[in-house]
Amino acid sequence: MKKYVFALASAGAAGAALAQSSVTLFGVVDAAVSHTRGSGDGSAHKTQLTNSGNMFSRLGFRGTEDLGGGLSAGFWLEAGLQNDNGTGFGSNANNQASGAGTAGILSFNRRSTVSLSGPFGEFRLGRDYVPAFWNTAIFDPFGTGGGIGANQIYFSGLGGLPAPTGTRASNSIGYFLPGNLGGFYGQAMYAMGENDSNSVLPGTLRSNRRDGSHAGFRFGYLQGGFNIALATGKTRYASGDLRVTNLGASYTFGPSLISLKLTGELYTESKGSTDGKGALVGFQLPVGPGEIKGSYARYRLEPANAALKPTTSKFAIGYVHNLSKRTALYATFARIGNRNGAAQALAGAITMPNRASTGTEFGMRHIF
């Protein structure tokens, strides 16, 4: 990623020493033509120009300042882009549905933090990724990007896009372990819903002051080609607390130029009287200037006392061809299957219960 660095100088009162720091402008612009299909009576197909098929489109600024004595301060402001139509994404003020921002407005919804780092690790304040999200993003070869190959567990689950804290939390206090612990790494977070102390649930006398508060952690080990991490999180909601736990792992075989990487994830969650369970396996195989990647995921909803347990499976295969270190072309094919009343479909399509949805995607990604 090419960096554009601007030298900054800040001065206090007369005679104060200048403190040097740097700011980096970075981003991704990713666009793709996709065609998705449903099946069964009442199904719908769609052809569209989309964004973020390989990586999420974004625009960001980040910077650090050396404070001396092993300490450094930093900031990170990152906004999501819908470059197919020139708009942005809304954010969330209180980790609750009532605090959702207006979509289409450019906001630093992806990350907006200030941090202090040192031998002790890093403390980070602001809007940031929740710990349990990382396993779902890192251990799927397609990640959670907006493309048709994206992690089906993330998009099917109780903790996916409908949940304000399925990916990020606002008003968070985070801590990251230092990077010199022999391969061990970890993260802890607490985020506040910021309700009034006398807030109550509508129609009840029960306190609502913790609605939207989130607590979670992630702990892992990375050594050589092996990476494994366990993460969990809980968000308090008036409609029922959301609990998410997942375990992800990967292993890379062979030399770096011809390496095969295998990945997997186990996922459980619960909200109210409904549970969800998922599993995923995948691979990434470098081939010349590109990479072949594939995944298979399965997710099952388990409503209490329900005879049927809606189950969704997804197969995805793709190829990314690197024209340079910054620019790539890519193609993806994906298929979703449904059972027991499930009706999940690829983005843009509508499929009937127990029927399939398929799609193809061709795109270009540029990093700067």
Coordinates of C-alpha atoms in Angstrom, one line a residue:
M1 CA 0.0 0.0 0.0
K2 CA 1.5 3.3 -1.1
K3 CA 1.6 5.9 1.6
Y4 CA 1.3 9.6 1.2
V5 CA 2.9 11.2 4.3
F6 CA 2.6 14.8 5.4
A7 CA 5.0 16.2 7.9
L8 CA 3.2 18.0 10.7
A9 CA 4.6 20.2 13.4
S10 CA 2.8 21.3 16.6
A11 CA 4.0 24.0 18.9
G12 CA 2.8 25.0 22.4
A13 CA 3.7 28.2 24.2
A14 CA 6.7 30.2 23.2
G15 CA 9.9 28.2 23.7
A16 CA 8.2 24.8 23.6
A17 CA 9.9 22.1 21.5
L18 CA 8.3 21.0 18.2
A19 CA 6.8 17.5 18.1
Q20 CA 7.1 15.7 14.8
S21 CA 4.4 13.3 13.6
S22 CA 3.1 11.9 10.4
V23 CA -0.3 11.4 8.7
T24 CA -1.0 8.7 6.1
L25 CA -3.8 8.9 3.5
F26 CA -4.9 5.4 2.5
G27 CA -7.8 3.7 0.8
V28 CA -9.4 1.0 -1.4
V29 CA -11.6 1.4 -4.5
D30 CA -13.3 -1.8 -5.5
A31 CA -16.1 -2.3 -8.1
A32 CA -17.6 -5.4 -9.7
V33 CA -20.4 -6.5 -12.0
S34 CA -22.5 -9.2 -10.4
H35 CA -25.4 -11.3 -11.5
T36 CA -27.3 -13.2 -8.8
R37 CA -30.3 -15.6 -9.3
G38 CA -33.0 -17.0 -7.1
S39 CA -35.1 -20.1 -7.8
G40 CA -38.7 -21.1 -7.3
D41 CA -42.0 -19.3 -8.0
G42 CA -41.7 -15.7 -6.9
S43 CA -37.9 -15.6 -7.2
A44 CA -36.0 -12.7 -8.5
H45 CA -32.7 -12.2 -10.4
K46 CA -30.5 -9.1 -10.5
T47 CA -27.5 -7.7 -12.5
Q48 CA -25.8 -4.8 -10.9
L49 CA -22.6 -2.8 -10.5
T50 CA -21.6 -3.3 -6.9
N51 CA -18.7 -2.2 -4.6
S52 CA -16.3 -4.1 -2.3
G53 CA -16.4 -7.5 -4.1
N54 CA -12.8 -8.3 -3.1
M55 CA -12.0 -5.8 -0.4
F56 CA -14.2 -3.1 1.3
S57 CA -13.9 0.2 -0.4
R58 CA -12.7 2.9 2.0
L59 CA -11.0 6.2 2.6
G60 CA -8.9 6.8 5.7
F61 CA -6.3 8.8 7.6
R62 CA -4.0 7.5 10.2
G63 CA -1.1 8.9 12.1
T64 CA 1.4 8.4 14.9
E65 CA 3.5 10.5 17.1
D66 CA 6.6 9.4 19.1
L67 CA 6.2 10.6 22.6
G68 CA 9.6 9.3 23.8
G69 CA 10.3 6.6 26.5
G70 CA 8.8 3.9 24.3
L71 CA 5.4 5.7 24.2
S72 CA 3.5 6.7 21.0
A73 CA 0.1 8.3 20.4
G74 CA -2.0 7.5 17.3
F75 CA -5.3 8.1 15.6
W76 CA -7.2 6.3 12.9
L77 CA -10.2 7.7 10.9
E78 CA -11.7 5.3 8.3
A79 CA -14.8 5.8 6.2
G80 CA -16.6 3.2 4.1
L81 CA -17.3 4.0 0.5
Q82 CA -20.0 2.9 -2.0
N83 CA -18.0 3.9 -5.0
D84 CA -20.5 2.5 -7.4
N85 CA -22.8 5.4 -6.6
G86 CA -20.5 7.8 -4.8
T87 CA -22.1 7.6 -1.4
G88 CA -20.9 6.5 2.1
F89 CA -22.3 4.5 5.0
G90 CA -24.1 5.5 8.2
S91 CA -22.6 4.9 11.6
N92 CA -24.2 4.2 15.0
A93 CA -24.2 6.4 18.1
N94 CA -25.2 4.1 20.9
N95 CA -24.9 0.4 19.7
Q96 CA -28.7 0.2 19.4
A97 CA -31.0 0.2 16.4
S98 CA -32.4 3.6 17.6
G99 CA -29.0 5.1 17.2
A100 CA -28.3 4.1 13.6
G101 CA -27.0 6.9 11.4
T102 CA -28.3 7.8 8.0
A103 CA -26.9 5.7 5.1
G104 CA -25.5 7.5 2.1
I105 CA -23.6 10.1 4.2
L106 CA -19.9 9.8 4.4
S107 CA -18.9 9.0 8.0
F108 CA -16.0 7.4 9.7
N109 CA -18.1 4.3 10.3
R110 CA -15.4 1.8 9.9
R111 CA -13.1 3.1 12.6
S112 CA -12.5 6.3 14.5
T113 CA -10.1 5.9 17.4
V114 CA -7.3 7.6 19.3
S115 CA -4.7 5.4 21.0
L116 CA -1.7 5.3 23.4
S117 CA 0.9 2.5 22.9
G118 CA 3.9 1.4 24.8
P119 CA 5.6 -1.7 26.2
F120 CA 2.4 -2.4 28.1
G121 CA 0.4 -2.8 24.8
E122 CA -2.2 -0.4 23.4
F123 CA -5.2 1.4 24.8
R124 CA -7.7 2.5 22.1
L125 CA -10.8 4.7 22.5
G126 CA -13.6 5.2 20.0
R127 CA -15.5 3.2 17.4
D128 CA -13.7 0.0 16.6
Y129 CA -14.2 -3.7 15.6
V130 CA -15.6 -6.0 18.3
P131 CA -13.2 -8.9 19.2
A132 CA -15.5 -11.7 18.0
F133 CA -15.7 -10.1 14.5
W134 CA -12.1 -10.7 13.7
N135 CA -12.3 -14.5 13.6
T136 CA -15.2 -14.4 11.1
A137 CA -13.3 -12.0 8.9
I138 CA -9.7 -13.4 9.1
F139 CA -10.4 -17.1 8.8
D140 CA -12.6 -17.0 5.8
P141 CA -10.7 -16.6 2.5
F142 CA -13.3 -14.2 1.2
G143 CA -13.6 -12.3 4.5
T144 CA -16.8 -10.4 5.1
G145 CA -16.6 -8.1 2.1
G146 CA -19.7 -7.2 0.2
G147 CA -19.0 -9.7 -2.6
I148 CA -21.0 -12.8 -3.3
G149 CA -18.3 -15.0 -1.7
A150 CA -18.4 -13.3 1.7
N151 CA -18.7 -15.3 4.9
Q152 CA -22.2 -16.8 5.0
I153 CA -22.1 -17.2 8.8
Y154 CA -21.8 -13.5 9.1
F155 CA -24.7 -12.7 6.8
S156 CA -27.0 -15.4 8.1
G157 CA -26.5 -15.1 11.8
L158 CA -28.2 -13.4 14.6
G159 CA -25.1 -11.3 15.1
G160 CA -24.6 -10.3 11.5
L161 CA -25.6 -7.1 9.8
P162 CA -28.9 -6.5 11.6
A163 CA -27.2 -6.3 14.9
P164 CA -25.5 -2.9 15.6
T165 CA -22.5 -4.7 17.3
G166 CA -22.2 -7.6 14.9
T167 CA -19.1 -5.9 13.4
R168 CA -18.2 -2.7 15.4
A169 CA -19.1 -0.9 18.6
S170 CA -19.2 2.8 19.3
N171 CA -18.1 4.4 22.5
S172 CA -15.6 1.6 23.2
I173 CA -12.6 1.3 25.4
G174 CA -10.2 -1.3 24.0
Y175 CA -6.9 -2.9 25.1
F176 CA -4.4 -4.9 23.0
L177 CA -1.6 -7.1 24.4
P178 CA 1.9 -6.1 23.3
G179 CA 3.4 -8.0 20.3
N180 CA 6.4 -9.5 22.1
L181 CA 4.7 -12.4 24.0
G182 CA 6.1 -15.3 22.1
G183 CA 3.3 -15.5 19.5
F184 CA 0.4 -14.9 21.9
Y185 CA -1.9 -12.0 21.1
G186 CA -5.2 -10.7 22.6
Q187 CA -7.8 -7.9 22.7
A188 CA -10.4 -6.9 25.3
M189 CA -13.2 -4.3 24.8
Y190 CA -16.0 -2.7 26.7
A191 CA -18.4 -0.4 24.9
M192 CA -21.2 1.8 26.4
G193 CA -24.7 2.2 25.2
E194 CA -24.8 5.6 26.9
N195 CA -28.4 5.5 28.2
D196 CA -29.6 7.8 31.0
S197 CA -29.4 6.3 34.5
N198 CA -33.1 6.4 34.9
S199 CA -33.9 4.9 31.5
V200 CA -36.6 2.1 31.5
L201 CA -37.9 -0.3 28.9
P202 CA -41.1 0.9 27.2
G203 CA -44.2 -0.3 29.1
T204 CA -42.2 -1.7 32.0
L205 CA -40.4 -0.5 35.1
R206 CA -37.2 -2.5 34.2
S207 CA -34.0 -0.5 33.9
N208 CA -32.7 0.1 30.4
R209 CA -29.5 1.9 31.2
R210 CA -27.2 -0.9 29.9
D211 CA -29.0 -1.4 26.6
G212 CA -26.4 -1.4 23.8
S213 CA -23.4 -2.1 26.2
H214 CA -20.9 -4.6 24.9
A215 CA -18.1 -6.6 26.4
G216 CA -15.8 -9.0 24.6
F217 CA -12.3 -10.5 24.3
R218 CA -10.1 -12.4 21.8
F219 CA -7.1 -14.4 22.6
G220 CA -4.9 -16.2 20.1
Y221 CA -1.5 -17.7 19.2
L222 CA 0.5 -17.2 15.9
Q223 CA 3.7 -19.0 15.2
G224 CA 5.1 -19.9 11.8
G225 CA 2.3 -21.0 9.6
F226 CA -0.1 -21.8 12.5
N227 CA -2.7 -19.3 13.8
I228 CA -5.6 -20.0 16.2
A229 CA -7.8 -17.6 18.1
L230 CA -10.9 -17.9 20.4
A231 CA -13.2 -14.9 20.8
T232 CA -16.5 -14.1 22.6
G233 CA -18.7 -11.2 23.2
K234 CA -22.0 -10.2 24.8
T235 CA -24.3 -7.2 23.9
R236 CA -27.2 -6.2 26.1
Y237 CA -30.4 -5.5 24.2
A238 CA -33.9 -4.8 25.3
S239 CA -35.1 -7.6 23.0
G240 CA -32.6 -10.1 24.5
D241 CA -28.9 -10.2 25.0
L242 CA -26.8 -11.3 22.1
R243 CA -23.9 -13.7 22.8
V244 CA -21.3 -14.7 20.2
T245 CA -18.4 -17.2 20.6
N246 CA -16.2 -18.4 17.8
L247 CA -13.0 -20.3 17.3
G248 CA -10.9 -19.8 14.1
A249 CA -7.7 -21.5 12.9
S250 CA -5.4 -21.6 9.9
Y251 CA -2.3 -23.3 8.8
T252 CA 0.0 -22.5 5.8
F253 CA 2.0 -25.3 4.2
G254 CA 5.2 -25.0 2.1
P255 CA 7.4 -22.1 1.0
S256 CA 5.8 -18.7 0.8
L257 CA 5.7 -18.6 -3.0
I258 CA 3.8 -21.9 -3.4
S259 CA 2.1 -22.1 -0.1
L260 CA -1.3 -23.6 0.6
K261 CA -3.3 -22.1 3.4
L262 CA -6.2 -24.0 5.0
T263 CA -8.7 -22.1 7.3
G264 CA -11.6 -23.0 9.5
E265 CA -14.1 -21.5 11.9
L266 CA -16.6 -22.8 14.5
Y267 CA -19.3 -20.3 15.5
T268 CA -22.1 -20.3 18.1
E269 CA -24.5 -17.5 19.2
S270 CA -27.7 -16.9 21.0
K271 CA -30.3 -14.2 21.3
G272 CA -33.5 -14.5 23.4
S273 CA -34.9 -18.1 22.8
T274 CA -33.0 -18.6 19.5
D275 CA -29.6 -20.2 19.0
G276 CA -27.4 -20.3 15.9
K277 CA -24.5 -22.6 15.0
G278 CA -22.1 -22.4 12.1
A279 CA -18.9 -23.9 10.6
L280 CA -16.6 -23.0 7.8
V281 CA -13.6 -24.5 6.0
G282 CA -11.6 -22.8 3.3
F283 CA -8.3 -22.6 1.4
Q284 CA -6.1 -20.1 -0.4
L285 CA -3.6 -21.3 -3.0
P286 CA -1.2 -18.8 -4.8
V287 CA -0.9 -19.6 -8.5
G288 CA 1.6 -17.4 -10.4
P289 CA 0.7 -13.8 -10.0
G290 CA -2.7 -14.6 -8.6
E291 CA -4.5 -16.7 -6.0
I292 CA -7.3 -19.3 -6.1
K293 CA -9.5 -19.4 -3.0
G294 CA -12.6 -21.3 -1.9
S295 CA -14.8 -21.9 1.1
Y296 CA -17.8 -24.0 2.3
A297 CA -19.9 -22.7 5.2
R298 CA -23.0 -24.0 6.9
Y299 CA -25.2 -22.2 9.4
R300 CA -28.3 -23.5 11.3
L301 CA -30.9 -21.5 13.3
E302 CA -32.3 -23.3 16.3
P303 CA -35.5 -21.6 17.6
A304 CA -36.7 -22.9 20.9
N305 CA -39.4 -25.6 20.6
A306 CA -39.4 -25.4 16.8
A307 CA -39.8 -28.5 14.8
L308 CA -37.7 -27.2 11.9
K309 CA -34.2 -25.7 12.1
P310 CA -33.6 -23.5 9.1
T311 CA -30.2 -24.4 7.6
T312 CA -28.2 -22.6 5.0
S313 CA -25.0 -23.8 3.2
K314 CA -22.8 -21.8 0.9
F315 CA -20.0 -22.8 -1.6
A316 CA -17.8 -20.1 -3.1
I317 CA -14.8 -20.3 -5.4
G318 CA -12.8 -17.4 -6.8
Y319 CA -9.6 -16.2 -8.5
V320 CA -7.7 -13.0 -7.9
H321 CA -5.1 -11.9 -10.5
N322 CA -2.6 -9.3 -9.3
L323 CA -1.7 -6.9 -12.1
S324 CA 0.6 -5.2 -9.5
K325 CA 1.0 -4.9 -5.8
R326 CA -1.9 -2.4 -5.7
T327 CA -4.2 -3.5 -8.5
A328 CA -6.0 -6.7 -9.1
L329 CA -8.8 -8.3 -11.2
Y330 CA -11.0 -11.0 -9.7
A331 CA -13.8 -13.4 -10.4
T332 CA -16.1 -15.3 -8.1
F333 CA -18.8 -18.0 -8.3
A334 CA -21.1 -18.8 -5.3
R335 CA -24.1 -21.0 -4.6
I336 CA -26.4 -20.9 -1.5
G337 CA -28.5 -23.9 -0.6
N338 CA -31.5 -23.8 1.8
R339 CA -33.2 -26.5 3.9
N340 CA -36.0 -26.6 6.6
G341 CA -37.6 -23.4 5.5
A342 CA -34.5 -21.3 5.1
A343 CA -34.6 -18.8 2.2
Q344 CA -31.2 -17.1 2.1
A345 CA -30.1 -15.6 -1.2
L346 CA -27.1 -13.9 -2.6
A347 CA -27.2 -10.1 -2.6
G348 CA -29.8 -8.7 -5.0
A349 CA -31.6 -12.0 -5.6
I350 CA -34.8 -13.4 -4.0
T351 CA -35.2 -17.2 -3.6
M352 CA -38.0 -19.3 -2.3
P353 CA -37.7 -21.4 0.9
N354 CA -35.7 -24.6 0.4
R355 CA -34.4 -23.5 -3.0
A356 CA -31.0 -22.4 -4.1
S357 CA -29.4 -19.0 -5.1
T358 CA -26.4 -18.7 -7.4
G359 CA -24.3 -15.8 -8.6
T360 CA -21.2 -14.7 -10.5
E361 CA -19.0 -11.6 -10.1
F362 CA -16.2 -9.9 -12.0
G363 CA -14.4 -6.9 -10.6
M364 CA -11.4 -4.7 -10.1
R365 CA -9.7 -3.6 -6.9
H366 CA -7.1 -0.8 -6.5
I367 CA -5.3 0.0 -3.2
F368 CA -3.7 3.3 -2.5

